[in-house]
C-alpha positions as MATLAB code, in Angstrom:
seq = 'MRATAGPLEDVMLDAGWNVRSLHSAFTGVEFENTNALGKGKRYSRLKVPENPYMYPAYDLNHAYEDTDVFVSMAKLKNHATCGVTLSLKNCFGTIPASIYGDNAGVDEPNESPASGRSAVGHEGRRQPSKSAPQELHFGANHDPGYRVPHIVADVVAARPIHLAIIDGVESIAGGEGPWNRGIRVVKPGLLIAGLNPVSTDAVSMAVMGYNPRATRGTAPFQTCDNTLLLAEGHGVGSTDLKRIEVRGVAIEQALYRYDS';
ca = [
       0.000    0.000    0.000;
       1.156    3.533   -0.730;
       1.810    6.110    1.955;
       1.728    9.842    1.373;
       2.714   12.798    3.514;
       0.449   15.522    2.157;
      -2.127   17.431    4.219;
      -4.556   15.073    5.926;
      -7.429   17.309    4.895;
      -6.724   16.517    1.229;
      -6.818   12.778    1.918;
     -10.078   13.131    3.832;
     -11.662   15.186    1.062;
     -10.690   12.538   -1.480;
     -12.348    9.940    0.743;
     -15.601   11.910    0.875;
     -15.314   13.473    4.334;
     -16.844   16.878    4.976;
     -13.778   18.546    6.478;
     -15.472   21.932    6.805;
     -18.223   20.481    8.999;
     -15.619   18.879   11.280;
     -13.844   22.201   11.649;
     -17.089   23.950   12.560;
     -18.314   21.216   14.907;
     -15.211   21.059   17.106;
     -13.404   24.148   18.347;
      -9.672   24.022   17.802;
      -9.661   20.745   15.858;
      -6.340   20.056   14.145;
      -5.468   17.587   11.400;
      -2.112   15.849   11.214;
      -0.820   13.363    8.659;
       1.481   11.200   10.777;
       3.191    9.465    7.850;
       5.961   12.072    8.188;
       7.051   15.004   10.356;
       3.885   16.914    9.512;
       3.437   20.199   11.349;
       5.866   19.314   14.120;
       9.500   20.328   14.514;
      10.818   16.933   15.580;
       9.870   13.287   15.889;
       9.013   11.857   19.281;
      11.034    8.863   20.445;
       8.814    6.493   22.407;
      10.605    3.642   24.163;
       9.287    0.117   24.565;
       9.134   -0.216   28.379;
      10.661   -3.675   28.862;
      12.113   -6.437   26.691;
      11.289   -5.057   23.220;
      10.666   -7.613   20.494;
      11.885   -5.730   17.415;
      13.065   -2.180   18.160;
      14.085   -0.588   21.465;
      12.070    2.530   20.614;
      10.069    4.033   17.763;
      10.321    7.513   16.282;
       6.746    8.724   15.725;
       5.047   11.941   14.709;
       4.882   14.382   17.630;
       1.084   14.046   17.788;
       1.376   10.620   19.428;
       3.335   12.105   22.323;
       1.415   15.377   22.605;
      -2.044   13.841   22.754;
      -3.736   13.452   26.152;
      -6.070   10.660   25.066;
      -5.120    8.235   22.308;
      -8.070    6.534   20.606;
      -7.629    3.600   18.231;
     -10.726    3.265   16.050;
     -10.620    0.177   13.863;
     -12.817   -2.211   11.905;
     -14.002   -5.646   12.994;
     -12.361   -7.608   10.187;
      -9.705  -10.103    9.222;
      -6.172   -9.316    8.089;
      -4.071  -11.374    5.673;
      -0.833  -10.795    7.585;
      -2.028  -10.551   11.202;
      -5.209  -12.626   11.262;
      -7.406   -9.777   12.503;
      -7.531   -6.002   12.150;
      -8.625   -4.597   15.491;
      -7.431   -1.796   17.771;
      -3.902   -3.198   18.176;
      -3.087   -3.927   14.531;
      -4.629   -0.572   13.651;
      -1.564    1.065   15.229;
       0.934   -0.374   12.738;
       0.235    2.731   10.656;
       1.550    4.992   13.403;
       5.146    4.290   12.376;
       5.913    7.014    9.815;
       6.677    5.976    6.247;
       9.241    8.772    6.168;
      11.413    6.633    8.478;
      10.069    3.088    8.144;
       8.874    3.231    4.537;
      10.311    1.509    1.489;
      11.787    4.782    0.208;
      12.705    6.270    3.580;
      15.976    8.151    3.735;
      19.026    6.070    4.601;
      20.394    8.526    7.145;
      17.539   10.977    7.697;
      13.771   10.724    7.135;
      12.359   11.237    3.654;
       9.634   13.823    4.225;
       7.948   12.957    0.925;
       7.330    9.209    1.290;
       5.404    7.573   -1.521;
       5.417    3.886   -0.620;
       4.427    1.460    2.108;
       6.406   -0.201    4.889;
       6.972   -3.663    3.424;
      10.758   -3.588    3.123;
      11.318   -2.451    6.716;
       8.251   -3.688    8.559;
       6.942   -6.766    6.770;
      10.089   -8.286    5.317;
      13.065   -6.834    7.185;
      15.046   -6.271    3.987;
      16.335   -2.900    5.186;
      16.700   -0.905    8.368;
      14.751    2.297    9.036;
      16.507    5.638    8.655;
      19.675    5.739   10.765;
      18.229    8.705   12.656;
      15.867    6.249   14.399;
      16.656    3.295   16.683;
      17.657    0.287   14.583;
      16.194   -3.210   14.581;
      17.638   -5.298   17.396;
      18.184   -8.501   15.427;
      18.275   -7.318   11.844;
      18.331  -10.177    9.339;
      17.206  -12.815   11.809;
      13.624  -13.107   10.545;
      11.952  -12.097    7.284;
       8.501  -13.592    7.941;
       5.771  -10.906    7.826;
       3.586  -13.127   10.021;
       6.216  -12.841   12.718;
       7.477   -9.316   12.163;
       4.281   -7.267   11.944;
       2.590   -8.717   15.062;
       5.793   -8.203   17.078;
       6.198   -4.622   15.836;
       2.572   -3.867   16.681;
       2.968   -5.290   20.186;
       6.044   -3.100   20.674;
       4.280    0.020   19.417;
       1.207   -0.337   21.641;
       3.480   -0.837   24.641;
       5.438    2.304   23.753;
       2.338    4.385   22.892;
      -0.539    3.098   25.081;
      -4.095    3.173   23.744;
      -6.563    4.820   26.117;
      -9.768    3.985   24.257;
     -10.333    1.198   21.729;
     -13.364    1.404   19.441;
     -14.145   -1.450   17.032;
     -16.635   -0.737   14.256;
     -18.501   -3.924   13.451;
     -21.660   -2.336   12.141;
     -20.702   -3.276    8.588;
     -17.364   -4.701    7.559;
     -15.639   -7.393    5.480;
     -14.415  -10.897    6.270;
     -11.548  -12.831    4.728;
      -9.010  -10.018    4.583;
      -8.408   -6.329    5.119;
      -9.169   -4.943    1.673;
     -10.265   -5.542   -1.933;
      -6.765   -6.743   -2.841;
      -7.439   -9.931   -0.822;
      -9.114  -12.704   -2.776;
     -12.280  -14.161   -1.294;
     -13.347  -11.247    0.897;
     -17.042  -10.783    1.534;
     -19.262   -8.117    3.068;
     -20.533   -8.841    6.584;
     -23.006   -6.912    8.722;
     -22.648   -7.888   12.390;
     -24.383   -4.691   13.494;
     -22.003   -4.217   16.423;
     -19.981   -1.467   18.034;
     -17.426   -2.616   20.609;
     -15.515   -0.244   22.870;
     -13.222   -0.609   25.856;
     -10.550    1.090   27.923;
      -8.003   -1.690   27.419;
      -7.046   -2.524   23.817;
      -5.974   -6.129   24.432;
      -9.165   -6.964   26.313;
     -11.314   -5.104   23.787;
      -9.667   -6.988   20.928;
     -10.106  -10.267   22.839;
     -13.848   -9.680   23.157;
     -13.970   -8.662   19.497;
     -12.245  -11.894   18.460;
     -14.672  -13.935   20.538;
     -17.564  -12.142   18.842;
     -16.013  -13.099   15.479;
     -16.055  -16.733   16.584;
     -12.330  -17.020   17.343;
     -10.352  -17.933   20.433;
      -8.451  -14.765   21.449;
      -5.702  -16.961   22.927;
      -5.211  -18.982   19.736;
      -1.634  -19.573   18.639;
       0.015  -19.722   15.207;
      -1.516  -22.411   13.012;
      -5.019  -21.921   14.423;
      -7.653  -19.665   12.849;
      -7.366  -16.783   12.305;
      -3.599  -17.014   12.897;
      -2.854  -19.778   10.407;
       0.326  -18.085    9.155;
       1.126  -15.540   11.859;
       1.675  -14.982   15.535;
      -1.118  -13.717   17.761;
      -0.662   -9.967   18.269;
      -2.940  -10.029   21.319;
      -0.768  -12.572   23.131;
       2.375  -10.633   22.249;
       0.884   -7.411   23.625;
      -0.247   -9.327   26.702;
       3.371  -10.430   27.097;
       4.324   -6.754   27.294;
       1.799   -6.279   30.094;
      -0.582   -4.201   27.971;
      -3.713   -6.164   28.922;
      -5.370   -9.558   29.294;
      -6.779  -11.930   26.667;
      -8.505  -14.067   29.324;
     -12.232  -13.634   28.747;
     -12.918  -14.770   32.323;
     -11.067  -11.697   33.588;
     -12.780   -9.195   31.280;
     -15.953   -7.424   32.331;
     -18.370   -7.278   29.394;
     -21.258   -4.839   29.608;
     -24.207   -4.534   27.292;
     -24.884   -7.456   24.955;
     -23.268  -10.734   26.010;
     -20.664  -12.271   23.706;
     -22.948  -15.240   23.034;
     -25.724  -12.910   21.862;
     -23.386  -10.816   19.705;
     -21.653  -13.821   18.091;
     -21.141  -13.393   14.348;
     -18.833  -16.089   12.975;
     -16.437  -14.730   10.370;
     -15.304  -18.142    9.118;
     -18.784  -19.461    8.434;
];
C-alpha cells in the first residue's frame, strides 16, 4: 500500500469526508498526517518499556506524544498478515513511512514518502533511517507473520491506547481490503468499545467466533503470531475472557462467525 505525507485534509476530502463540517463542529480541531514530520518540529522517540521484540524505541510523529487521550478506532475484520484487524493492529500505521517506509531516507527521514512499509516492517530487507533506533536482530527473521505482530505489540506498549473502538456495524471478512481474494461483506451490526485494547480486541475476536488466545496455526492465525498474546506479554492487557468485564450485549448474543 502507498503512503503519502500531504495534508490530511486533502486525503479526507478525497475519501468523501466533509472537512469543513468537522472544523465547525469542534473548536480548535487540528489535522495531522502522521506518515511524516507533519506540522511538528521533531519526531518523538517512544521507548518500549521492557524487553522489546523488534526495536528498542520508535520515532513517531509528535502528535502521538502530545495527545492526552489516544483513541484507536478500527474495523471488525480479518487481516491477511495478522489474522485480525482490530485496535492493536490498527496502530501499525503509526510508524511514519518517512522513516520506516520503502523509500525512507538512509540517514535521515524522507519527508515525501510515496510507498508502504513492506521492506522495513513486513520483510526486514532494510533498516529504518539511521536517525531512528535500529532493529535489534536485523536479518534474523523475514517472515511478515512474525514481524508485523511483534512490531505492533512493541508500538502499543510504547504508545498506550486509552480507548479502543471497534466498528462492526458493517465490515468485510476474509481479509483487510479488496486486494485480498475471497473477501465478503458482513453486517454484524455491532460497536465494541473498551478502555483496554488487548481486552477489547479479545472480546472482538470472541464475537467473530475465534479464540483470542489462539496460537500460530489456528484460525485466524494460520500463518502468523497472535498480536494479542504478544501485547499481553508486554503487560498491555489480558486476553482471558474470564477476567474481562463485558457490559451490554453478552458475547454469546453478539456472536457473528467470520469463518462461516
